[in-house]
Amino acid sequence: MKMNRILISNAVNLSLRSFAPQRSCVCYAAGGDSAGGRRISKTASNVYGQDSGRGSSRNDQTLNSGNDRSSSSQTSIEVPPPPTRSWRKGQNDVTATKIQRSNTGTLPKDLAYTVPEAQYQKIHSSRQVNTTSASSSTRIEMGNSSVVTADPTWVPRNPGVKDGPWNETDLRIVESAVQDAETAIRISKIDKEGFVMLGRSAEELSELVMKFGQPRFRGKQLLDGLLGGAHSINDIPVIPKQLKKSLKAAGVRTGRSIIHHSVEAPDGTRKFLLQQKDGRVVECVGIPVTASEELGRQERLTVCVSSQVGCPMRCTFCATGKGGFARNLSPHEILDQVMTVQEAFQQRVSNVVFMGMGEPLLNIQSVKDACKLINEQLGISAYNITISTVGIPQAIYRLGQAKLRATLAVSIHAPNQALREKIIPSAKAYPLEALMQDCVRYYDLTGRRVTFEVTLLAGVNDQDEHAKELAALLKRHRLMSHVNVIAWNPVDESEFKRPSGNRVMSFKRILDEAGIPTSIRMSRGLEAAAACGQLRNQHQKDPLKLFAVPT
């Protein structure tokens, strides 16, 4: 599969664009609009419209809305003009640096990182996007070669990040994350061995059984059996034996996982290691909450689900990222996690949070599809689904366009760019100011307030000045938000320390006094290594090891 060029800015910072879970990894030019800038792409032209090519231009900036796999449903997004002081008139004379990988590895040899100079373009105080179309493309000269980029119209950039070009280590970190994402996109469809029934609609299952000469209502029976807990075709009693035999002979399978191991903490939290068809193991957590009239809460069961096998983001405090990254999960594998917890607790799941293994927005299409399945087939309200992310360029906007009504939880972890880069390496590819602007746009699209999560690390980001700076950041963007403060959960082989209870309370108090709605998330499942940041498979020396697949 061909890889697309990835353009990374120099004098200010890096801003990777979209990770698109279609036929190729479509990355938007650093000079493009986050709502649909020009593509630097050699493939998937049938998904995003005409191919950009060299020297071509177009006036209408478009982005898929809703179902990303449909090329016909696109919404036109027009963007404000570039700041005149940032670019010279006519042909842009911009110093650029090209860093090429060796021909080892999976990325093509000519993968180019270009470094244009640009300034942060603020969205108007009204939060309305101007209606000025992008104009002609910009050609950046690089010695004897050149790269065609998009017209540098609206690119959010943090004015505080202007320390010159990245070093080799910085570039490699981002390059590796992009490699991982591209690999996940290419191998995420693991259903080549046969038709998977879980995650299909009654209509799709009806079409399946009709191919075997069965009446349409058999499809509804298959769906009812799956949602009723059937783990194999033989577990669906109302299906004729001959149909069961035919389905199995054709390679049709339910798509349910195997519980490889489970562990329970004293507080009732249970962690499950689920073995997938390809031998990979993913983790999910069931978190029960008992009813309490004194605390004014109802009984509920929350499931923390994974969206990837491992995680490529490599957040410094997180256990999952230390174990490496294998692939994205498919929608039915995410749905299976919810069903597994529901069956184990013999209780209806009320809430689903995408806070397990992986970065959900690097697997955005599967996550969106899974949310719809969880809502439509399991009857869990979309308002009770939370999607957590450290931030992926372009993806927050795409999530907002889908209008899932889910809650967006942004793992911000630091109130300024410099500190955030130390905690989250991928933040170098997504400046904090750009992230905040995308959160504003998400709120404008959905009307849903954004939750900001702050994992406090003792002596790193838990001081009073950090709380004051965070309050100022949120107030400056006038964003309806809520802050969730989390005391870091200890991870083996980590240099960080858990902050004291008094420090956590002081952090919350400062935010409260600033008028920022704040809550403290209580840690659950520490004894089972199931709390946030603890989702590492302690039963594998190699977290990405393949278990033997049962025949």
Coordinates of C-alpha atoms in Angstrom, one line a residue:
M1 CA 0.0 0.0 0.0
K2 CA 1.3 3.4 -0.9
M3 CA 1.9 5.9 1.9
N4 CA 1.0 9.5 1.6
R5 CA 3.3 12.3 2.1
I6 CA 3.3 13.8 5.6
L7 CA 4.0 17.4 5.9
I8 CA 5.3 18.8 9.1
S9 CA 5.8 22.4 10.0
N10 CA 9.2 23.8 11.1
A11 CA 9.5 27.2 12.6
V12 CA 6.5 26.9 14.7
N13 CA 5.6 23.3 15.3
L14 CA 4.3 20.1 13.9
S15 CA 0.6 19.6 13.0
L16 CA -0.2 16.2 11.5
R17 CA -3.6 16.1 9.9
S18 CA -6.1 13.3 9.6
F19 CA -5.6 9.7 10.2
A20 CA -8.3 8.3 8.0
P21 CA -9.4 4.7 8.6
Q22 CA -10.1 3.9 4.9
R23 CA -8.0 2.3 2.2
S24 CA -5.0 4.4 3.0
C25 CA -3.7 6.6 5.7
V26 CA -4.7 10.1 4.4
C27 CA -2.7 12.8 6.1
Y28 CA -3.6 16.4 5.5
A29 CA -0.9 18.9 4.7
A30 CA 0.4 21.0 7.6
G31 CA -0.7 24.1 5.7
G32 CA -4.3 22.7 5.2
D33 CA -7.5 23.4 7.0
S34 CA -8.3 21.1 10.0
A35 CA -11.8 20.9 8.6
G36 CA -10.7 19.5 5.3
G37 CA -7.4 20.9 3.9
R38 CA -5.9 19.7 0.7
R39 CA -4.7 16.1 0.7
I40 CA -1.3 15.0 -0.1
S41 CA -2.4 11.6 -1.2
K42 CA -1.7 9.0 -3.9
T43 CA -4.5 6.7 -3.0
A44 CA -8.1 6.5 -1.8
S45 CA -9.2 9.2 -4.4
N46 CA -12.5 7.5 -4.6
V47 CA -13.1 8.1 -0.9
Y48 CA -12.1 11.7 -0.7
G49 CA -12.9 13.0 -4.2
Q50 CA -10.4 13.7 -6.9
D51 CA -6.8 13.0 -6.2
S52 CA -4.7 16.0 -5.3
G53 CA -1.9 15.2 -7.8
R54 CA 0.9 17.6 -8.5
G55 CA 0.3 21.2 -9.2
S56 CA -3.5 20.8 -9.0
S57 CA -5.8 22.9 -7.0
R58 CA -9.4 23.1 -6.0
N59 CA -11.6 25.7 -4.4
D60 CA -14.1 23.6 -2.4
Q61 CA -12.7 22.0 0.7
T62 CA -14.7 18.9 1.6
L63 CA -14.7 16.3 4.4
N64 CA -16.7 13.2 4.8
S65 CA -19.5 13.5 7.3
G66 CA -21.2 10.8 9.1
N67 CA -20.3 7.6 7.4
D68 CA -16.6 8.1 6.4
R69 CA -16.8 5.1 4.0
S70 CA -19.2 6.8 1.7
S71 CA -17.7 9.2 -0.9
S72 CA -21.1 10.7 -1.7
S73 CA -22.0 12.1 1.7
Q74 CA -19.6 15.1 2.0
T75 CA -20.1 18.4 3.7
S76 CA -18.4 21.5 2.2
I77 CA -16.3 23.3 4.8
E78 CA -14.9 26.7 3.9
V79 CA -12.1 28.2 5.8
P80 CA -10.8 31.6 6.8
P81 CA -7.9 33.3 4.8
P82 CA -4.3 32.9 6.0
P83 CA -2.7 35.7 8.0
T84 CA -1.0 37.9 5.4
R85 CA 2.0 38.4 7.7
S86 CA 2.8 34.7 7.7
W87 CA 3.3 34.2 3.9
R88 CA 4.8 36.3 1.2
K89 CA 2.8 37.4 -1.8
G90 CA 3.0 35.3 -4.9
Q91 CA 5.4 32.3 -4.9
N92 CA 6.1 31.5 -1.3
D93 CA 9.8 31.4 -0.6
V94 CA 9.9 29.1 2.4
T95 CA 13.0 27.4 3.7
A96 CA 12.2 23.7 4.0
T97 CA 14.0 20.7 5.2
K98 CA 13.5 17.2 3.9
I99 CA 14.4 14.2 6.1
Q100 CA 14.3 10.8 4.4
R101 CA 14.1 7.5 6.0
S102 CA 16.4 4.8 4.9
N103 CA 14.8 2.1 2.8
T104 CA 14.5 -0.1 5.8
G105 CA 11.1 -0.3 7.5
T106 CA 7.6 0.0 6.0
L107 CA 7.4 3.6 5.0
P108 CA 8.5 4.6 1.5
K109 CA 12.0 6.1 1.0
D110 CA 10.7 9.4 -0.2
L111 CA 8.5 10.2 2.9
A112 CA 9.0 13.9 3.1
Y113 CA 8.8 16.2 6.1
T114 CA 8.6 19.8 5.0
V115 CA 8.8 22.7 7.4
P116 CA 7.0 25.8 6.3
E117 CA 6.8 28.9 8.5
A118 CA 3.3 30.0 9.6
Q119 CA 1.5 31.8 12.4
Y120 CA -1.4 30.6 14.5
Q121 CA -4.7 31.8 13.0
K122 CA -7.2 32.4 15.7
I123 CA -10.8 31.7 15.2
H124 CA -13.0 34.8 15.6
S125 CA -14.5 35.4 19.0
S126 CA -17.9 34.6 17.6
R127 CA -16.5 31.1 16.9
Q128 CA -17.9 31.3 13.4
V129 CA -15.6 30.0 10.6
N130 CA -15.1 32.6 7.8
T131 CA -16.3 31.7 4.4
T132 CA -13.2 32.3 2.3
S133 CA -12.3 29.4 0.0
A134 CA -8.8 28.1 -0.3
S135 CA -7.0 29.3 -3.3
S136 CA -4.1 28.0 -5.3
S137 CA -1.6 25.5 -4.0
T138 CA 1.9 26.3 -2.7
R139 CA 5.0 24.7 -4.0
I140 CA 7.9 24.5 -1.6
E141 CA 11.3 24.2 -3.2
M142 CA 13.7 21.7 -1.6
G143 CA 16.9 21.7 -3.5
N144 CA 16.4 19.8 -6.7
S145 CA 13.0 18.5 -5.7
S146 CA 9.7 20.1 -4.7
V147 CA 6.6 19.1 -2.8
V148 CA 3.1 20.4 -3.6
T149 CA 1.3 21.4 -0.5
A150 CA -2.1 22.9 0.2
D151 CA -2.7 26.6 0.4
P152 CA -1.8 27.5 4.0
T153 CA -5.2 28.8 5.0
W154 CA -6.4 27.8 8.5
V155 CA -3.8 25.9 10.5
P156 CA -4.1 26.2 14.3
R157 CA -0.7 26.8 15.8
N158 CA 0.5 27.6 19.3
P159 CA 2.4 30.9 19.3
G160 CA 4.5 29.7 22.2
V161 CA 6.0 26.9 20.3
K162 CA 8.6 28.5 18.1
D163 CA 12.0 27.0 19.0
G164 CA 13.0 26.1 15.5
P165 CA 13.1 22.8 13.7
W166 CA 12.5 19.5 15.3
N167 CA 15.4 17.2 16.1
E168 CA 15.8 13.7 14.8
T169 CA 14.3 12.1 17.9
D170 CA 11.2 14.2 17.7
L171 CA 10.6 13.3 14.1
R172 CA 11.1 9.6 14.7
I173 CA 8.6 9.6 17.5
V174 CA 5.9 11.0 15.3
E175 CA 7.0 8.9 12.3
S176 CA 6.7 5.8 14.4
A177 CA 3.2 6.7 15.5
V178 CA 2.1 7.3 11.9
Q179 CA 3.7 4.0 10.9
D180 CA 1.7 2.2 13.6
A181 CA -1.5 3.9 12.6
E182 CA -1.0 3.0 8.9
T183 CA -0.2 -0.6 9.9
A184 CA -3.4 -0.7 11.9
I185 CA -5.5 0.6 9.0
R186 CA -4.1 -2.0 6.7
I187 CA -4.6 -5.0 8.9
S188 CA -7.6 -3.9 11.0
K189 CA -10.0 -6.0 8.9
I190 CA -9.3 -9.5 10.2
D191 CA -12.4 -11.1 9.0
K192 CA -10.8 -12.8 6.0
E193 CA -11.3 -16.2 7.5
G194 CA -15.0 -15.9 7.2
F195 CA -18.2 -13.9 7.7
V196 CA -18.5 -12.5 11.3
M197 CA -22.2 -12.3 12.5
L198 CA -21.6 -10.1 15.5
G199 CA -22.1 -6.4 14.7
R200 CA -24.3 -7.1 11.7
S201 CA -27.8 -5.8 11.3
A202 CA -30.9 -8.1 11.0
E203 CA -31.0 -7.1 7.4
E204 CA -27.4 -8.2 6.7
L205 CA -28.0 -11.5 8.5
S206 CA -31.2 -12.0 6.6
E207 CA -29.4 -11.6 3.3
L208 CA -26.8 -14.1 4.6
V209 CA -29.4 -16.9 5.4
M210 CA -31.2 -16.3 2.1
K211 CA -28.0 -17.3 0.3
F212 CA -28.5 -20.7 1.9
G213 CA -32.1 -21.0 0.8
Q214 CA -33.6 -20.0 4.2
P215 CA -36.4 -17.5 4.8
R216 CA -35.6 -13.9 5.9
F217 CA -36.8 -14.3 9.4
R218 CA -33.9 -16.6 10.2
G219 CA -31.7 -13.5 10.1
K220 CA -33.6 -12.0 12.9
Q221 CA -33.3 -15.3 14.8
L222 CA -29.5 -15.2 14.4
L223 CA -29.4 -11.6 15.7
D224 CA -31.6 -12.5 18.7
G225 CA -29.4 -15.4 19.5
L226 CA -26.2 -13.4 19.3
L227 CA -27.6 -10.7 21.6
G228 CA -28.9 -13.4 23.9
G229 CA -25.4 -14.6 24.6
A230 CA -24.6 -17.2 21.9
H231 CA -20.9 -17.7 21.6
S232 CA -21.1 -20.3 18.8
I233 CA -23.6 -21.1 16.1
N234 CA -24.6 -24.2 18.0
D235 CA -25.7 -22.0 20.9
I236 CA -28.6 -20.7 18.9
P237 CA -31.4 -23.3 19.4
V238 CA -34.0 -22.0 17.0
I239 CA -31.8 -22.4 13.9
P240 CA -32.2 -25.6 11.9
K241 CA -29.3 -28.1 12.2
Q242 CA -28.8 -28.0 8.4
L243 CA -28.4 -24.2 8.4
K244 CA -26.0 -24.4 11.3
K245 CA -24.0 -27.0 9.4
S246 CA -24.0 -24.9 6.2
L247 CA -23.0 -21.7 8.0
K248 CA -20.0 -23.4 9.7
A249 CA -18.9 -25.1 6.5
A250 CA -18.9 -21.6 4.8
G251 CA -16.7 -20.2 7.5
V252 CA -19.4 -18.1 9.2
R253 CA -18.7 -17.5 12.9
T254 CA -20.2 -15.5 15.7
G255 CA -17.2 -13.3 16.4
R256 CA -17.3 -13.7 20.2
S257 CA -14.0 -13.8 22.0
I258 CA -12.6 -16.2 24.6
I259 CA -12.0 -15.1 28.2
H260 CA -8.3 -15.9 28.6
H261 CA -8.1 -14.7 32.2
S262 CA -10.1 -12.6 34.6
V263 CA -9.3 -11.0 38.0
E264 CA -11.4 -9.3 40.6
A265 CA -10.5 -6.5 43.0
P266 CA -12.0 -6.2 46.5
D267 CA -14.2 -3.3 45.4
G268 CA -15.9 -5.6 42.8
T269 CA -14.1 -4.3 39.8
R270 CA -13.3 -7.1 37.3
K271 CA -10.7 -7.1 34.6
F272 CA -11.0 -9.5 31.6
L273 CA -8.3 -10.5 29.2
L274 CA -10.1 -11.4 26.0
Q275 CA -8.5 -13.6 23.3
Q276 CA -9.4 -12.6 19.8
K277 CA -9.6 -14.9 16.7
D278 CA -6.0 -14.0 15.7
G279 CA -4.6 -14.9 19.1
R280 CA -4.2 -11.2 20.3
V281 CA -5.4 -10.4 23.8
V282 CA -7.2 -7.2 24.7
E283 CA -8.4 -6.0 28.0
C284 CA -11.7 -4.6 29.3
V285 CA -12.9 -3.7 32.8
G286 CA -16.3 -3.9 34.4
I287 CA -16.8 -1.3 37.1
P288 CA -20.0 -1.8 39.3
V289 CA -21.4 1.1 41.4
T290 CA -23.9 0.3 44.0
A291 CA -26.9 2.5 44.7
S292 CA -26.6 5.1 47.5
E293 CA -29.4 7.4 48.6
E294 CA -26.9 9.2 50.8
L295 CA -24.7 10.0 47.8
G296 CA -27.7 10.4 45.5
R297 CA -26.5 7.8 43.0
Q298 CA -28.2 4.9 41.2
E299 CA -26.9 1.5 40.7
R300 CA -24.9 1.2 37.5
L301 CA -22.3 -0.9 35.6
T302 CA -19.6 0.8 33.6
V303 CA -17.5 -1.0 31.0
C304 CA -14.1 0.4 30.1
V305 CA -13.3 -0.9 26.6
S306 CA -10.2 -1.0 24.4
S307 CA -10.1 0.3 20.9
Q308 CA -6.7 -1.1 19.9
V309 CA -4.4 -4.0 20.7
G310 CA -1.7 -1.9 22.6
C311 CA -1.3 1.8 21.9
P312 CA 1.1 3.8 19.7
M313 CA 0.8 7.1 21.6
R314 CA 3.4 6.1 24.3
C315 CA 2.2 8.5 27.0
T316 CA 5.0 8.4 29.6
F317 CA 2.8 7.6 32.6
C318 CA 0.7 4.9 30.9
A319 CA 1.3 1.1 31.2
T320 CA -0.4 0.3 28.0
G321 CA 1.9 2.2 25.7
K322 CA 4.9 0.5 27.2
G323 CA 3.7 -2.8 25.8
G324 CA 3.8 -1.8 22.1
F325 CA 1.1 -1.7 19.5
A326 CA -0.3 -4.4 17.2
R327 CA -3.5 -3.4 15.4
N328 CA -6.9 -1.7 15.6
L329 CA -9.9 -3.5 16.9
S330 CA -13.0 -4.0 14.6
P331 CA -16.4 -2.8 15.7
H332 CA -17.6 -6.3 16.6
E333 CA -14.5 -6.8 18.8
I334 CA -15.4 -3.6 20.7
L335 CA -19.1 -4.7 21.0
D336 CA -17.9 -8.1 22.3
Q337 CA -16.2 -6.5 25.2
V338 CA -19.4 -4.8 26.4
M339 CA -21.4 -8.1 26.0
T340 CA -18.7 -10.0 27.9
V341 CA -18.9 -7.8 30.9
Q342 CA -22.7 -7.7 30.8
E343 CA -22.8 -11.5 30.8
A344 CA -20.2 -11.9 33.6
F345 CA -22.0 -9.5 35.9
Q346 CA -25.4 -10.7 34.9
Q347 CA -26.4 -7.1 34.9
R348 CA -27.3 -4.6 32.2
V349 CA -24.4 -2.3 31.3
S350 CA -25.4 1.4 31.8
N351 CA -22.2 3.2 30.7
V352 CA -19.4 2.6 28.3
V353 CA -16.1 4.5 28.3
F354 CA -13.4 4.2 25.7
M355 CA -10.5 4.4 28.1
G356 CA -8.9 1.0 27.8
M357 CA -6.1 0.0 25.5
G358 CA -5.4 2.2 22.5
E359 CA -6.2 5.7 21.2
P360 CA -9.8 5.6 20.0
L361 CA -9.5 8.4 17.5
L362 CA -6.7 6.5 15.7
N363 CA -9.4 3.9 15.1
I364 CA -12.2 6.4 14.6
Q365 CA -14.4 4.6 12.0
S366 CA -14.5 1.4 14.1
V367 CA -15.2 3.4 17.2
K368 CA -18.1 5.3 15.6
D369 CA -19.5 2.0 14.2
A370 CA -19.1 0.4 17.6
C371 CA -20.9 3.3 19.3
K372 CA -23.9 2.9 17.0
L373 CA -24.0 -0.9 17.7
I374 CA -23.8 -0.4 21.4
N375 CA -26.7 2.1 21.2
E376 CA -28.9 0.3 18.7
Q377 CA -28.3 -3.4 19.6
L378 CA -27.6 -3.2 23.3
G379 CA -29.9 -0.2 24.1
I380 CA -27.2 1.9 25.9
S381 CA -27.9 5.6 25.5
A382 CA -25.3 7.4 23.4
Y383 CA -25.3 10.0 26.2
N384 CA -23.8 7.3 28.4
I385 CA -20.9 6.7 26.1
T386 CA -17.6 8.5 26.6
I387 CA -14.8 8.6 24.1
S388 CA -11.4 9.6 25.6
T389 CA -8.5 10.8 23.5
V390 CA -5.1 12.5 23.9
G391 CA -5.9 14.3 20.6
I392 CA -5.5 13.3 17.0
P393 CA -5.4 16.1 14.4
Q394 CA -8.6 16.3 12.4
A395 CA -10.2 13.4 14.3
I396 CA -12.0 15.5 16.9
Y397 CA -13.7 17.5 14.2
R398 CA -14.7 14.3 12.3
L399 CA -16.1 12.9 15.6
G400 CA -18.2 16.0 16.0
Q401 CA -19.5 15.7 12.5
A402 CA -20.7 12.2 13.2
K403 CA -23.1 13.7 15.8
L404 CA -22.9 10.5 18.0
R405 CA -24.1 12.5 21.1
A406 CA -21.3 10.8 23.0
T407 CA -19.2 12.6 25.6
L408 CA -15.8 13.7 24.4
A409 CA -13.1 13.4 27.1
V410 CA -9.8 15.0 26.2
S411 CA -6.7 13.8 28.1
I412 CA -5.1 17.2 28.4
H413 CA -2.8 16.4 31.4
A414 CA -0.9 19.7 31.3
P415 CA -1.9 23.4 30.9
N416 CA 0.9 24.4 28.5
Q417 CA 2.6 23.0 25.4
A418 CA 6.1 22.4 26.8
L419 CA 4.9 20.4 29.8
R420 CA 2.4 18.4 27.7
E421 CA 5.1 17.4 25.3
K422 CA 7.1 15.9 28.2
I423 CA 4.1 13.9 29.3
I424 CA 2.6 13.0 25.9
P425 CA 5.2 12.7 23.1
S426 CA 2.5 12.8 20.4
A427 CA 1.6 16.3 21.6
K428 CA 4.5 17.6 19.5
A429 CA 2.3 16.7 16.5
Y430 CA -0.8 18.5 17.9
P431 CA -0.1 21.8 19.6
L432 CA -2.3 22.5 22.7
E433 CA -3.8 25.6 21.1
A434 CA -4.9 23.7 18.1
L435 CA -6.4 21.0 20.3
M436 CA -8.3 23.6 22.3
Q437 CA -9.7 25.2 19.1
D438 CA -10.8 21.8 17.8
C439 CA -12.6 21.3 21.1
V440 CA -14.4 24.6 20.6
R441 CA -15.4 23.4 17.1
Y442 CA -16.6 20.1 18.6
Y443 CA -18.8 22.0 21.1
D444 CA -20.2 24.2 18.3
L445 CA -21.0 21.1 16.2
T446 CA -22.6 19.0 18.9
G447 CA -23.7 21.3 21.8
R448 CA -22.0 18.8 24.1
R449 CA -19.7 20.0 26.8
V450 CA -16.1 18.7 26.7
T451 CA -14.5 16.9 29.6
F452 CA -10.8 17.5 30.2
E453 CA -9.0 14.8 32.1
V454 CA -5.9 15.6 34.1
T455 CA -3.8 12.8 35.5
L456 CA -1.8 14.3 38.3
L457 CA 1.8 13.3 38.7
A458 CA 3.6 14.2 41.9
G459 CA 5.9 17.2 41.4
V460 CA 5.3 17.3 37.6
N461 CA 1.8 18.8 36.9
D462 CA 0.1 18.9 40.2
Q463 CA 1.2 22.2 41.6
D464 CA -1.1 25.2 42.3
E465 CA 0.4 27.2 39.4
H466 CA -0.6 24.3 37.1
A467 CA -4.2 24.5 38.3
K468 CA -4.3 28.3 37.8
E469 CA -2.8 28.0 34.3
L470 CA -5.3 25.3 33.4
A471 CA -8.2 27.5 34.6
A472 CA -6.9 30.4 32.6
L473 CA -6.6 28.2 29.5
L474 CA -10.2 27.0 29.7
K475 CA -11.5 30.5 30.4
R476 CA -9.6 32.0 27.5
H477 CA -11.4 29.7 25.1
R478 CA -14.8 30.2 26.7
L479 CA -15.5 26.6 26.3
M480 CA -18.3 24.8 28.2
S481 CA -16.3 22.1 29.9
H482 CA -15.8 20.0 33.0
V483 CA -12.4 18.9 34.5
N484 CA -11.9 15.4 35.8
V485 CA -8.9 15.2 38.1
I486 CA -7.2 11.8 38.4
A487 CA -4.5 10.8 40.8
W488 CA -1.9 8.8 38.9
N489 CA -2.1 5.0 39.5
P490 CA 1.3 3.5 40.1
V491 CA 2.8 1.5 37.2
D492 CA 5.8 -0.9 37.5
E493 CA 9.1 0.4 36.2
S494 CA 7.8 4.0 36.2
E495 CA 9.7 7.1 37.6
F496 CA 6.5 8.9 38.5
K497 CA 4.9 9.1 41.9
R498 CA 1.2 9.3 43.0
P499 CA 0.3 12.7 44.4
S500 CA -1.0 13.1 48.0
G501 CA -4.7 13.4 48.7
N502 CA -4.1 17.0 49.9
R503 CA -2.4 18.0 46.7
V504 CA -5.3 16.6 44.6
M505 CA -7.8 18.4 46.8
S506 CA -5.8 21.7 46.5
F507 CA -5.7 21.3 42.7
K508 CA -9.5 20.8 42.6
R509 CA -10.1 23.7 45.0
I510 CA -8.3 26.2 42.7
L511 CA -10.3 25.1 39.7
D512 CA -13.5 25.4 41.7
E513 CA -12.7 28.9 42.8
A514 CA -12.0 29.8 39.2
G515 CA -15.5 28.7 38.3
I516 CA -14.4 25.6 36.5
P517 CA -16.7 22.6 37.2
T518 CA -14.3 19.9 38.6
S519 CA -14.6 16.4 40.0
I520 CA -12.1 13.9 41.4
R521 CA -12.3 10.4 39.9
M522 CA -11.8 7.8 42.5
S523 CA -9.5 5.0 41.5
R524 CA -11.1 1.6 41.1
G525 CA -9.5 -1.8 40.7
L526 CA -6.0 -1.0 41.8
E527 CA -5.5 -4.5 43.2
A528 CA -6.5 -6.0 39.9
A529 CA -4.2 -3.7 37.9
A530 CA -7.5 -2.5 36.2
A531 CA -7.5 1.2 37.0
C532 CA -6.8 3.9 34.5
G533 CA -3.3 3.5 33.0
Q534 CA -3.0 0.0 34.5
L535 CA -4.3 -1.9 31.5
R536 CA -1.2 -3.9 30.8
N537 CA -1.4 -7.6 30.4
Q538 CA 0.5 -8.9 33.5
H539 CA 0.0 -12.4 32.3
Q540 CA 2.3 -12.0 29.3
K541 CA 6.0 -11.2 29.4
D542 CA 5.4 -9.8 25.9
P543 CA 2.1 -7.9 25.9
L544 CA 1.8 -8.4 22.1
K545 CA 2.4 -12.1 22.2
L546 CA 0.1 -14.3 20.1
F547 CA -1.7 -17.0 22.0
A548 CA -2.5 -20.3 20.2
V549 CA -5.8 -20.0 18.4
P550 CA -8.2 -22.9 19.3
T551 CA -9.4 -25.0 16.4

